């Protein structure tokens, strides 16, 4: 079951096998909600965040409705080139926060990635809501499978 979840693919068959062995396990109901579609892998989450980082950062920068033609052209040209920090950088801007989120995901710290996400400005949170939901689902699946493994080992020893 853990391997199936880690692959990021649907895991209904593996969950049903586990349910047959441990029908009273509390985590079965919560895992059923995820089993049909699976949960993204940690690597998939890192890739998706990298792909949506630009939109999350851009959402934090308000557009100026009074900007002239020249400024609009400059802004448009700047949008063609994406320069942003990487790694665990200091700063409170959306670009620094997203960089820390990416670093946390790459190191496997989903909780830290979500904690960083919570510090984003509201427009950036809206732009990144989908990836945040996927990180949360992965964390929940990991916690549930850890609980299932612990219960299985305790039952075996007991």
Coordinates of C-alpha atoms in Angstrom, one line a residue:
X1 CA 0.0 0.0 0.0
X2 CA 2.8 2.4 0.9
X3 CA 4.6 1.7 -2.4
X4 CA 1.5 2.3 -4.3
X5 CA 0.9 5.6 -2.6
X6 CA 4.5 6.6 -3.2
X7 CA 4.2 5.9 -6.9
X8 CA 1.5 8.5 -7.2
X9 CA -0.9 6.2 -9.0
X10 CA -4.4 5.1 -7.9
X11 CA -4.2 2.6 -5.1
X12 CA -7.7 1.2 -4.6
X13 CA -6.7 -2.4 -5.0
X14 CA -4.0 -2.2 -2.5
X15 CA -6.3 -0.3 -0.1
X16 CA -8.9 -3.0 -0.4
X17 CA -6.3 -5.7 0.3
X18 CA -5.3 -3.8 3.5
X19 CA -9.0 -3.3 4.4
X20 CA -9.5 -7.1 4.2
X21 CA -6.7 -7.6 6.6
X22 CA -7.5 -4.8 9.0
X23 CA -11.2 -3.9 8.5
X24 CA -11.4 -1.8 11.7
X25 CA -8.4 0.5 10.8
X26 CA -9.5 4.1 11.1
X27 CA -7.4 5.4 8.2
X28 CA -9.2 3.3 5.6
X29 CA -12.1 5.7 5.2
X30 CA -9.8 8.7 4.7
X31 CA -7.5 6.8 2.3
X32 CA -10.6 5.7 0.2
X33 CA -11.2 9.3 -0.7
X34 CA -7.7 9.5 -2.2
X35 CA -7.4 5.9 -3.6
X36 CA -9.2 6.4 -6.9
X37 CA -7.0 9.2 -8.2
X38 CA -3.9 8.7 -6.1
X39 CA -1.8 11.5 -4.6
X40 CA 1.0 13.2 -6.3
X41 CA 4.6 12.1 -5.6
X42 CA 7.0 14.5 -3.9
X43 CA 8.9 14.9 -7.2
X44 CA 5.6 15.7 -9.0
X45 CA 4.8 18.3 -6.4
X46 CA 8.3 20.0 -6.8
X47 CA 7.8 20.0 -10.6
X48 CA 4.3 21.5 -10.4
X49 CA 5.4 24.2 -7.9
X50 CA 8.2 25.1 -10.2
X51 CA 5.8 25.4 -13.1
X52 CA 3.3 27.6 -11.2
X53 CA 5.9 29.7 -9.3
X54 CA 5.7 32.5 -11.9
X55 CA 2.0 32.8 -11.5
X56 CA 2.2 32.8 -7.7
X57 CA 4.8 35.5 -7.7
X58 CA 3.1 37.6 -10.4
X59 CA -0.2 37.5 -8.4
X60 CA 1.6 39.4 -5.6
X61 CA 2.5 42.3 -8.0
X62 CA -0.4 44.6 -8.5
X63 CA -0.9 45.9 -12.1
X64 CA -1.1 49.6 -12.6
X65 CA -4.2 50.5 -14.6
X66 CA -2.8 54.0 -15.2
X67 CA 0.4 52.7 -16.7
X68 CA 1.1 54.2 -20.1
X69 CA 1.9 52.3 -23.3
X70 CA 5.7 52.4 -22.7
X71 CA 5.3 51.0 -19.2
X72 CA 3.0 48.2 -20.4
X73 CA 5.5 47.3 -23.1
X74 CA 8.3 47.2 -20.5
X75 CA 6.2 45.0 -18.2
X76 CA 5.3 42.7 -21.0
X77 CA 8.9 42.3 -22.0
X78 CA 9.9 41.7 -18.4
X79 CA 7.3 38.9 -18.3
X80 CA 9.2 37.1 -21.1
X81 CA 12.2 36.6 -18.8
X82 CA 11.8 35.0 -15.4
X83 CA 14.5 35.7 -12.9
X84 CA 13.8 34.5 -9.4
X85 CA 15.8 33.3 -6.4
X86 CA 16.3 29.7 -5.6
X87 CA 17.1 27.9 -2.3
X88 CA 16.5 29.0 1.2
X89 CA 16.8 32.7 0.7
X90 CA 15.9 35.5 3.1
X91 CA 13.1 37.9 2.4
X92 CA 9.4 38.4 2.7
X93 CA 8.5 38.9 -0.9
X94 CA 6.6 36.3 -2.8
X95 CA 9.7 35.4 -4.9
X96 CA 11.7 34.6 -1.7
X97 CA 8.8 32.7 -0.1
X98 CA 8.3 30.6 -3.3
X99 CA 12.0 29.8 -3.4
X100 CA 11.9 28.6 0.2
X101 CA 8.8 26.5 -0.7
X102 CA 10.7 24.9 -3.6
X103 CA 13.7 24.2 -1.4
X104 CA 11.4 22.6 1.3
X105 CA 9.7 20.4 -1.3
X106 CA 13.0 19.3 -2.7
X107 CA 14.2 18.3 0.7
X108 CA 11.0 16.5 1.4
X109 CA 9.7 18.8 4.1
X110 CA 6.1 19.2 3.0
X111 CA 5.1 20.9 6.3
X112 CA 7.6 23.6 5.9
X113 CA 6.5 24.2 2.3
X114 CA 2.9 24.7 3.5
X115 CA 4.1 26.9 6.4
X116 CA 5.8 29.1 3.8
X117 CA 2.7 29.1 1.6
X118 CA 0.7 30.4 4.5
X119 CA 2.9 33.5 4.6
X120 CA 2.1 34.5 1.0
X121 CA -0.1 37.5 0.3
X122 CA -3.7 36.5 -0.5
X123 CA -3.5 37.0 -4.3
X124 CA -0.6 34.6 -4.4
X125 CA -2.4 32.1 -2.1
X126 CA -5.3 32.1 -4.6
X127 CA -2.9 31.5 -7.5
X128 CA -1.2 28.7 -5.7
X129 CA -4.3 27.1 -4.0
X130 CA -4.2 24.0 -6.2
X131 CA -0.6 23.1 -5.5
X132 CA -1.1 23.8 -1.8
X133 CA -4.1 21.4 -1.8
X134 CA -2.0 18.7 -3.4
X135 CA 0.8 19.2 -0.9
X136 CA -1.8 18.9 1.9
X137 CA -3.2 15.7 0.4
X138 CA 0.3 14.2 0.1
X139 CA 1.0 15.1 3.8
X140 CA -2.4 13.5 4.8
X141 CA -1.7 10.4 2.8
X142 CA 1.8 10.0 4.3
X143 CA 0.4 10.5 7.8
X144 CA -2.4 7.9 7.3
X145 CA 0.0 5.3 5.8
X146 CA 2.4 5.8 8.6
X147 CA -0.4 5.2 11.1
X148 CA -1.5 2.1 9.2
X149 CA 2.0 0.7 9.2
X150 CA 2.4 1.4 12.9
X151 CA -0.9 -0.3 13.6
X152 CA 0.0 -3.3 11.5
X153 CA 3.4 -3.7 13.3
X154 CA 1.8 -3.3 16.7
X155 CA -0.8 -6.0 15.8
X156 CA 1.9 -8.3 14.6
X157 CA 4.0 -7.9 17.7
X158 CA 0.9 -8.0 20.0

